[in-house]
Amino acid sequence: MALDLLRLPTDSIVRPDKDRFLNEENPFEGMMSRFDRAAELLDLEPGIYKILRNPEKQLIVSVPVMMDNGDVEVFTGYRVLYNTSRGPAKGGIRFDMNVTLEEVKALAAWMTWKCAVVNLPFGGAKGGVICDPLSMSVGELERVTRRYTKGIISLLGPDTDVPAPDVNTNERVMAWLMDTYSMHVGRTENAVTTGKPVEMGGSLGRKEATGRGCMLVTKEALAHLGMDINGATVAVQGFGNVGSIAAKLMAQQGAKVVGISDRAGAFYNAKGIDVDAAIKHVQQHRSLEGFTGGDMIDAEDLLTLEVDVLVPAALENVITTKNAPRIRAKVICEGANGPTTAAADPILDEKGIFVIPDILANAGGVTVSYFEWVQDRMGYFWSEAIVNERLGDIMTRSFGDVLQLSKQHRVNMRTAAYMLSISRVATVHRLRGIYA
Ligand code: NAD
């Protein structure tokens, strides 16, 4: 469908700052250009379009912290609630020097679509503090976490905004956040955050959930293409939580993982990498450096290996207009958030590559976060088998929903996933009306 024939006058509605971010790698622009395309195909009414293009709330806080040497440092923290029409805001907190408000906004919007695509009763949020956690002591990290939590506490709560770990934050940080919130409200409140240690209200299966979700949707995609995961060849970029678990579970299904990589380098073994041995190596050495289970190859070449499945599970913006023409995988399962730039999408389409988009492919993590929130609120905890079974139901059903829409509208899986999630959020806005 020619875009100029569509009714929605996006150019006149789009916020004026859109033009400042035409860079291929701007996260907000990357997300918004997909949003615009889906909104146009849905023929979304301009009022709802304007609502969904703007975050509900953006909070910027100064976070003063006494450092170990006695100096006071002041960090900047953000929390953005993008949309809460479907339920409490849900989204991670990252500690990183590259955190910007634009990025937090983009990630908060992504969370809104991700929760809607798998039909969780959550809205979307994201938070971050500009800091370098690797150069900080544990005590400094704890004080940053507690003071930032206090800074955004007016937003937090099991019914309003429920954070989770993200880049450079983990279950330890979530435990401090939960404790700080609980001290302020005067009771122990587990359900204020997810991704907690299992001993204090975390869910079994949460750690493996994102990689498990990737495996499940990849299996569905291969079946749709008339292929079997048993015997399929796989390359995985990033060997952290998502990448290593996805590789392990795919190998357990009979796939041959021929390529893996992390910050230290990329490794190839045509006979198949022993994934368990690679995980053990990383546990012992903190990275794949020195791994002997494959030949070292150029990191960029991992992405262009001739494989059935490519799993980018490391960073944003790794598949771009520069390398997309050389990608030879049949299926791309986006374990990372935003690994493909919007400009690379049409190149992959033209090559007939089946892309399972991030908002669907890596939604297993937030799905089990939802289970954690439910279990905390019930005070009744499920076995790992039940968690995995329910995760399987949601991921398989969601893949089917997106595939059906993509066939119906003759669009790729990414556009279909955005259409599904935007239409779900828009429906709730129509039903609720505009409060005035
Ligand atoms: P992680 O920190 O555990 O792992 C990241 C991995 O990427 C590490 O192995 C690191 O060495 C590797 N890496 C970094 N730079 C690289 C490079 N240039 N080339 C190759 N590898 C590189 O992080 P994670 O939790 O596995 O998250 C990975 C991605 O998945 C992120 O985009 C994250 O936002 C997304 N994600 C994670 C979850 C989750 O539950 N953990 C859920 C949804 C999405």
Coordinates of C-alpha atoms and ligand atoms in Angstrom, one line a residue:
M1 CA 0.0 0.0 0.0
A2 CA 1.4 3.4 -1.0
L3 CA 1.9 5.4 2.2
D4 CA 0.8 8.7 0.5
L5 CA -2.6 7.1 0.0
L6 CA -3.1 6.5 3.7
R7 CA -5.5 8.7 5.6
L8 CA -3.4 9.5 8.7
P9 CA -1.6 12.8 8.3
T10 CA 1.4 11.7 10.3
D11 CA 3.7 14.6 9.2
S12 CA 1.4 17.2 10.6
I13 CA 0.9 15.4 13.9
V14 CA 4.4 14.2 14.6
R15 CA 6.2 16.1 17.3
P16 CA 8.5 18.7 15.9
D17 CA 11.5 17.1 17.5
K18 CA 11.2 14.1 15.2
D19 CA 13.4 15.7 12.6
R20 CA 16.3 16.0 15.0
F21 CA 16.6 12.2 15.2
L22 CA 16.8 10.9 11.6
N23 CA 20.0 9.1 12.4
E24 CA 19.5 5.4 11.6
E25 CA 20.6 4.4 15.1
N26 CA 18.4 6.7 17.2
P27 CA 16.4 4.3 19.3
F28 CA 13.3 6.5 19.7
E29 CA 13.2 7.1 15.9
G30 CA 13.8 3.4 15.1
M31 CA 10.8 2.5 17.3
M32 CA 8.6 5.4 16.2
S33 CA 9.1 4.7 12.4
R34 CA 7.8 1.2 13.0
F35 CA 5.0 2.6 15.1
D36 CA 4.0 5.1 12.4
R37 CA 3.9 2.4 9.7
A38 CA 1.7 0.1 11.8
A39 CA -0.5 3.1 12.9
E40 CA -1.0 4.0 9.2
L41 CA -1.9 0.5 8.2
L42 CA -4.4 0.4 11.1
D43 CA -5.8 3.7 9.9
L44 CA -5.6 4.8 13.5
E45 CA -7.6 7.9 14.3
P46 CA -5.4 11.0 14.8
G47 CA -6.5 11.5 18.4
I48 CA -5.4 8.1 19.6
Y49 CA -2.3 8.4 17.4
K50 CA -1.3 11.5 19.2
I51 CA -1.9 9.9 22.6
L52 CA 0.2 6.8 21.8
R53 CA 3.0 8.8 20.3
N54 CA 3.6 10.7 23.6
P55 CA 4.8 9.3 27.0
E56 CA 2.4 9.8 29.8
K57 CA 5.0 10.8 32.4
Q58 CA 8.7 11.6 32.4
L59 CA 10.5 12.1 35.6
I60 CA 14.1 13.4 35.9
V61 CA 15.7 13.2 39.3
S62 CA 19.0 14.2 40.8
V63 CA 20.5 11.4 42.8
P64 CA 23.1 12.8 45.4
V65 CA 25.3 10.0 46.8
M66 CA 28.1 10.0 49.3
M67 CA 31.0 8.1 47.6
D68 CA 33.4 5.9 49.5
N69 CA 36.1 8.7 49.5
G70 CA 33.7 11.1 51.3
D71 CA 32.9 13.2 48.2
V72 CA 29.3 13.8 47.2
E73 CA 28.5 12.9 43.6
V74 CA 25.2 13.8 41.9
F75 CA 23.9 11.4 39.3
T76 CA 20.9 12.0 37.0
G77 CA 18.1 9.4 36.9
Y78 CA 15.0 9.0 34.7
R79 CA 11.8 7.1 34.9
V80 CA 9.4 7.2 32.0
L81 CA 5.9 5.8 32.2
Y82 CA 4.9 5.5 28.5
N83 CA 1.4 4.2 28.7
T84 CA -0.6 2.7 31.6
S85 CA -4.0 2.3 29.9
R86 CA -3.8 -1.6 30.1
G87 CA -2.4 -1.8 33.7
P88 CA 0.5 -0.9 35.9
A89 CA 3.6 0.3 34.1
K90 CA 6.3 -2.4 33.7
G91 CA 9.9 -2.0 32.6
G92 CA 13.5 -2.3 33.6
I93 CA 16.0 0.1 35.1
R94 CA 19.5 0.4 33.6
F95 CA 22.6 1.9 35.1
D96 CA 24.9 3.1 32.3
M97 CA 26.9 6.1 31.1
N98 CA 24.9 6.0 27.8
V99 CA 21.5 6.5 29.4
T100 CA 19.6 9.4 27.8
L101 CA 16.0 10.5 28.2
E102 CA 15.4 9.7 24.4
E103 CA 16.6 6.2 25.0
V104 CA 14.5 5.7 28.1
K105 CA 11.5 7.0 26.3
A106 CA 12.1 4.6 23.4
L107 CA 12.6 1.6 25.7
A108 CA 9.4 2.6 27.7
A109 CA 7.4 2.6 24.5
W110 CA 8.9 -0.7 23.4
M111 CA 7.8 -2.2 26.8
T112 CA 4.2 -0.9 26.1
W113 CA 4.1 -2.7 22.8
K114 CA 5.8 -5.8 24.2
C115 CA 3.4 -6.3 27.0
A116 CA 0.5 -5.8 24.7
V117 CA 1.7 -8.2 22.0
V118 CA 1.7 -11.0 24.5
N119 CA -1.4 -9.6 26.1
L120 CA -0.2 -9.0 29.6
P121 CA -2.3 -6.6 31.8
F122 CA 0.6 -4.1 32.0
G123 CA 1.6 -0.8 30.4
G124 CA 5.2 0.1 29.6
A125 CA 7.9 2.0 31.4
K126 CA 11.7 2.3 31.6
G127 CA 14.2 3.9 34.0
G128 CA 17.9 4.6 34.1
V129 CA 20.6 6.4 36.0
I130 CA 23.6 7.9 34.2
C131 CA 26.5 6.2 36.0
D132 CA 29.3 3.7 35.5
P133 CA 28.5 0.8 37.8
L134 CA 31.6 -1.0 36.9
S135 CA 33.7 1.7 38.5
M136 CA 31.6 1.8 41.7
S137 CA 31.9 -0.2 44.9
V138 CA 29.0 -2.3 46.1
G139 CA 28.2 0.2 48.8
E140 CA 28.1 3.1 46.3
L141 CA 25.8 1.0 44.0
E142 CA 23.5 0.4 46.9
R143 CA 23.3 4.1 47.8
V144 CA 22.7 5.1 44.2
T145 CA 19.9 2.5 44.0
R146 CA 18.2 3.5 47.3
R147 CA 18.4 7.3 46.6
Y148 CA 17.2 6.8 43.0
T149 CA 14.3 4.6 44.3
K150 CA 13.4 7.4 46.7
G151 CA 13.5 9.9 43.9
I152 CA 11.0 8.0 41.8
I153 CA 9.0 6.5 44.7
S154 CA 5.8 8.6 43.9
L155 CA 5.5 6.5 40.7
L156 CA 6.3 3.1 42.2
G157 CA 3.9 0.5 43.5
P158 CA 2.4 -2.9 42.6
D159 CA -0.6 -1.1 41.1
T160 CA 1.2 1.7 39.4
D161 CA 4.8 1.0 38.3
V162 CA 6.8 -2.2 38.6
P163 CA 10.5 -2.1 37.7
A164 CA 12.8 -5.0 36.8
P165 CA 16.5 -5.4 36.1
D166 CA 18.0 -4.2 32.8
V167 CA 21.5 -3.4 31.6
N168 CA 23.9 -3.4 34.5
T169 CA 21.3 -4.0 37.2
N170 CA 20.4 -7.4 38.6
E171 CA 18.5 -9.2 41.3
R172 CA 20.7 -7.6 44.0
V173 CA 19.7 -4.2 42.8
M174 CA 16.0 -5.2 42.8
A175 CA 16.3 -6.5 46.4
W176 CA 17.6 -3.0 47.5
L177 CA 14.8 -1.3 45.5
M178 CA 12.2 -3.5 47.1
D179 CA 13.6 -2.9 50.6
T180 CA 13.7 0.9 50.1
Y181 CA 10.1 1.0 48.9
S182 CA 9.0 -1.4 51.7
M183 CA 10.7 0.8 54.4
H184 CA 8.9 3.9 53.0
V185 CA 5.4 2.3 52.9
G186 CA 5.9 0.5 56.2
R187 CA 5.3 -3.1 55.1
T188 CA 7.1 -5.7 53.0
E189 CA 5.9 -5.3 49.5
N190 CA 7.3 -8.0 47.2
A191 CA 5.2 -7.1 44.2
V192 CA 6.8 -3.6 43.7
T193 CA 9.5 -5.1 41.5
T194 CA 10.2 -8.3 39.5
G195 CA 13.5 -10.1 38.8
K196 CA 14.1 -10.5 42.5
P197 CA 16.1 -13.3 44.1
V198 CA 13.9 -16.4 44.5
E199 CA 14.4 -16.3 48.3
M200 CA 12.4 -13.1 48.5
G201 CA 9.6 -13.5 46.1
G202 CA 11.3 -14.0 42.8
S203 CA 9.9 -16.6 40.4
L204 CA 11.4 -19.9 39.4
G205 CA 12.2 -19.9 35.7
R206 CA 12.6 -16.1 35.4
K207 CA 16.4 -16.2 34.7
E208 CA 15.8 -18.6 31.8
A209 CA 12.6 -17.1 30.6
T210 CA 13.8 -14.8 27.8
G211 CA 16.1 -17.4 26.2
R212 CA 13.3 -20.0 26.6
G213 CA 10.9 -17.7 24.8
C214 CA 13.4 -17.2 22.0
M215 CA 13.7 -21.0 21.6
L216 CA 9.9 -21.4 21.6
V217 CA 9.1 -18.8 18.9
T218 CA 12.1 -20.0 16.8
K219 CA 10.6 -23.5 16.9
E220 CA 7.2 -22.1 15.7
A221 CA 8.9 -20.0 13.0
L222 CA 10.8 -23.0 11.6
A223 CA 7.7 -25.1 11.7
H224 CA 5.8 -22.4 9.8
L225 CA 8.6 -22.5 7.1
G226 CA 8.4 -26.3 6.9
M227 CA 11.6 -26.8 8.8
D228 CA 12.5 -28.6 12.1
I229 CA 14.5 -27.2 14.9
N230 CA 16.1 -30.6 15.2
G231 CA 19.1 -30.3 12.9
A232 CA 18.7 -26.6 12.2
T233 CA 22.0 -24.6 12.3
V234 CA 22.2 -21.6 14.7
A235 CA 24.5 -18.6 15.3
V236 CA 24.1 -16.6 18.4
Q237 CA 25.5 -13.1 19.0
G238 CA 25.9 -12.3 22.7
F239 CA 26.5 -15.1 25.2
G240 CA 24.9 -13.5 28.3
N241 CA 21.6 -14.4 29.9
V242 CA 19.5 -14.4 26.8
G243 CA 22.0 -15.7 24.2
S244 CA 23.5 -18.5 26.3
I245 CA 20.1 -19.9 27.5
A246 CA 18.6 -19.6 24.0
A247 CA 21.6 -21.5 22.6
K248 CA 21.4 -24.1 25.3
L249 CA 17.7 -24.7 24.9
M250 CA 17.9 -24.8 21.1
A251 CA 20.7 -27.4 21.3
Q252 CA 18.6 -29.4 23.7
Q253 CA 15.9 -29.4 20.9
G254 CA 18.5 -30.9 18.5
A255 CA 19.7 -27.7 16.8
K256 CA 23.4 -27.4 15.9
V257 CA 24.8 -24.2 17.3
V258 CA 27.7 -23.5 15.0
G259 CA 28.6 -19.9 16.0
I260 CA 28.6 -17.9 19.3
S261 CA 30.1 -14.6 20.3
D262 CA 30.5 -12.2 23.1
R263 CA 32.5 -9.0 23.8
A264 CA 35.7 -11.1 23.8
G265 CA 35.2 -12.5 20.3
A266 CA 33.3 -14.9 18.0
F267 CA 33.7 -18.7 17.6
Y268 CA 32.7 -21.1 14.8
N269 CA 32.6 -24.8 14.8
A270 CA 30.9 -26.5 11.7
K271 CA 30.4 -29.7 13.8
G272 CA 28.5 -27.8 16.5
I273 CA 29.7 -26.0 19.6
D274 CA 29.3 -27.7 22.9
V275 CA 27.1 -25.1 24.4
D276 CA 27.3 -26.5 28.0
A277 CA 31.1 -26.3 27.8
A278 CA 30.9 -22.7 26.5
I279 CA 28.6 -21.7 29.4
K280 CA 30.9 -23.4 31.9
H281 CA 33.8 -21.5 30.3
V282 CA 32.0 -18.2 30.8
Q283 CA 31.1 -19.0 34.4
Q284 CA 34.8 -19.7 35.1
H285 CA 36.4 -16.9 33.0
R286 CA 33.6 -14.3 32.8
S287 CA 33.7 -14.3 29.0
L288 CA 34.4 -16.6 26.0
E289 CA 38.1 -15.4 25.9
G290 CA 40.3 -18.5 25.6
F291 CA 37.4 -20.8 24.6
T292 CA 38.8 -23.7 22.6
G293 CA 35.6 -25.3 21.4
G294 CA 35.6 -23.5 18.0
D295 CA 37.8 -21.4 15.7
M296 CA 37.9 -17.7 16.3
I297 CA 36.3 -15.7 13.5
D298 CA 35.7 -12.0 12.9
A299 CA 32.9 -10.8 15.1
E300 CA 31.1 -9.2 12.1
D301 CA 31.3 -12.5 10.2
L302 CA 29.2 -14.3 12.8
L303 CA 26.2 -12.3 11.7
T304 CA 26.6 -13.3 8.0
L305 CA 27.2 -17.0 8.5
E306 CA 25.1 -19.3 6.4
V307 CA 22.8 -20.7 9.1
D308 CA 19.1 -21.5 9.5
V309 CA 18.7 -19.3 12.5
L310 CA 20.5 -16.1 13.6
V311 CA 19.9 -14.9 17.2
P312 CA 21.2 -11.4 17.8
A313 CA 21.2 -11.3 21.7
A314 CA 23.7 -8.6 22.6
L315 CA 23.1 -5.0 21.6
E316 CA 21.0 -2.5 19.7
N317 CA 21.7 -1.6 16.1
V318 CA 23.8 -4.6 15.0
I319 CA 21.9 -5.4 11.8
T320 CA 22.0 -2.2 9.7
T321 CA 21.9 -1.2 6.0
K322 CA 25.6 -1.9 5.9
N323 CA 25.5 -5.7 6.7
A324 CA 21.8 -6.6 6.0
P325 CA 22.5 -7.3 2.3
R326 CA 25.1 -10.0 3.4
I327 CA 22.9 -11.8 6.0
R328 CA 22.2 -15.4 5.0
A329 CA 20.1 -16.7 7.8
K330 CA 16.6 -18.0 7.0
V331 CA 15.2 -16.9 10.4
I332 CA 16.3 -14.1 12.7
C333 CA 15.1 -14.3 16.3
E334 CA 15.7 -10.9 17.9
G335 CA 16.7 -11.8 21.5
A336 CA 18.1 -8.3 22.1
N337 CA 16.0 -5.2 22.1
G338 CA 16.3 -3.2 18.8
P339 CA 19.1 -5.3 17.1
T340 CA 17.8 -4.3 13.6
T341 CA 17.6 -0.7 12.5
A342 CA 14.4 0.4 10.8
A343 CA 16.3 1.1 7.6
A344 CA 17.5 -2.5 7.5
D345 CA 14.0 -4.0 7.7
P346 CA 13.1 -3.7 4.0
I347 CA 16.5 -5.2 3.0
L348 CA 15.8 -8.3 5.1
D349 CA 12.2 -8.5 3.7
E350 CA 13.5 -8.4 0.2
K351 CA 15.9 -11.3 0.9
G352 CA 12.9 -13.3 2.3
I353 CA 14.4 -13.6 5.8
F354 CA 11.7 -14.4 8.4
V355 CA 12.3 -12.0 11.3
I356 CA 10.8 -12.7 14.7
P357 CA 10.7 -9.1 16.0
D358 CA 12.1 -8.2 19.4
I359 CA 8.8 -7.2 21.0
L360 CA 7.6 -10.8 20.4
A361 CA 10.9 -12.8 20.4
N362 CA 12.2 -11.6 23.8
A363 CA 8.9 -11.2 25.5
G364 CA 9.4 -14.4 27.6
G365 CA 11.3 -12.3 30.2
V366 CA 8.4 -9.9 30.9
T367 CA 5.9 -12.7 30.7
V368 CA 7.6 -14.5 33.6
S369 CA 8.0 -11.1 35.4
Y370 CA 4.2 -11.0 35.1
F371 CA 4.0 -14.4 36.7
E372 CA 6.3 -13.2 39.5
W373 CA 4.0 -10.2 40.2
V374 CA 1.0 -12.5 40.2
Q375 CA 2.7 -15.0 42.6
D376 CA 3.8 -12.2 44.9
R377 CA 0.3 -10.8 45.0
M378 CA -1.2 -14.2 45.7
G379 CA 1.5 -15.2 48.1
Y380 CA 1.4 -18.6 46.5
F381 CA 4.4 -19.8 44.4
W382 CA 4.4 -22.1 41.4
S383 CA 6.7 -24.9 40.4
E384 CA 9.2 -24.3 37.6
A385 CA 7.3 -26.8 35.5
I386 CA 4.1 -24.7 35.8
V387 CA 6.0 -21.5 35.0
N388 CA 7.5 -23.0 31.9
E389 CA 4.2 -24.5 30.8
R390 CA 2.3 -21.2 31.1
L391 CA 5.2 -19.4 29.4
G392 CA 5.0 -21.9 26.6
D393 CA 1.2 -21.3 26.2
I394 CA 1.6 -17.5 26.0
M395 CA 4.6 -17.5 23.6
T396 CA 3.1 -20.0 21.2
R397 CA -0.3 -18.3 21.2
S398 CA 1.3 -14.9 20.7
F399 CA 3.4 -16.1 17.8
G400 CA 0.2 -17.5 16.2
D401 CA -1.7 -14.2 16.7
V402 CA 1.1 -12.2 15.0
L403 CA 1.5 -14.7 12.2
Q404 CA -2.2 -14.7 11.5
L405 CA -2.2 -10.9 11.3
S406 CA 0.9 -10.8 9.1
K407 CA -0.9 -13.2 6.6
Q408 CA -4.1 -11.2 6.8
H409 CA -2.5 -7.9 6.0
R410 CA 0.4 -9.2 4.0
V411 CA 3.0 -7.5 6.1
N412 CA 6.1 -8.8 7.8
M413 CA 6.1 -10.1 11.4
R414 CA 7.4 -6.9 12.8
T415 CA 4.7 -4.7 11.4
A416 CA 2.1 -7.3 12.4
A417 CA 3.4 -7.4 16.0
Y418 CA 3.2 -3.6 16.2
M419 CA -0.3 -3.6 14.6
L420 CA -1.5 -6.2 17.1
S421 CA -0.1 -4.4 20.1
I422 CA -1.1 -0.9 19.0
S423 CA -4.6 -2.0 18.2
R424 CA -4.8 -3.6 21.7
V425 CA -3.7 -0.4 23.4
A426 CA -5.9 1.7 21.2
T427 CA -9.0 -0.4 21.9
V428 CA -8.6 0.2 25.6
H429 CA -8.2 4.0 25.0
R430 CA -11.4 3.9 23.0
L431 CA -13.3 2.0 25.7
R432 CA -12.0 4.1 28.5
G433 CA -12.5 7.4 26.7
I434 CA -10.6 10.6 27.5
Y435 CA -10.9 11.7 31.1
A436 CA -11.5 15.4 31.4
Ligands
NAD1 P1 23.9 -9.8 29.4 O1 24.7 -8.6 29.9 O2 23.7 -11.0 30.2 O3 24.6 -10.4 28.0 C1 25.0 -9.5 27.0 C2 26.0 -10.3 26.1 O4 26.3 -9.6 24.9 C3 27.3 -10.6 26.8 O5 27.8 -11.9 26.5 C4 28.3 -9.6 26.2 O6 29.6 -10.0 26.2 C5 27.8 -9.6 24.8 N1 28.2 -8.5 24.0 C6 28.3 -7.2 24.3 N2 28.8 -6.5 23.3 C7 29.0 -7.4 22.3 C8 29.4 -7.2 20.9 N3 29.8 -6.1 20.5 N4 29.5 -8.4 20.2 C9 29.1 -9.5 20.6 N5 28.6 -9.7 21.9 C10 28.6 -8.7 22.7 O7 22.6 -9.2 28.8 P2 21.2 -10.0 28.5 O8 20.3 -9.9 29.7 O9 21.5 -11.3 27.9 O10 20.6 -9.0 27.4 C11 20.9 -9.0 26.0 C12 19.9 -8.3 25.2 O11 18.6 -8.8 25.4 C13 19.8 -6.8 25.6 O12 19.4 -6.1 24.4 C14 18.6 -6.8 26.5 O13 17.9 -5.5 26.5 C15 17.7 -7.8 25.8 N6 16.7 -8.4 26.7 C16 17.1 -9.1 27.9 C17 16.1 -9.7 28.7 C18 16.4 -10.4 29.9 O14 15.5 -11.0 30.5 N7 17.7 -10.5 30.3 C19 14.7 -9.6 28.3 C20 14.4 -8.9 27.1 C21 15.4 -8.4 26.3

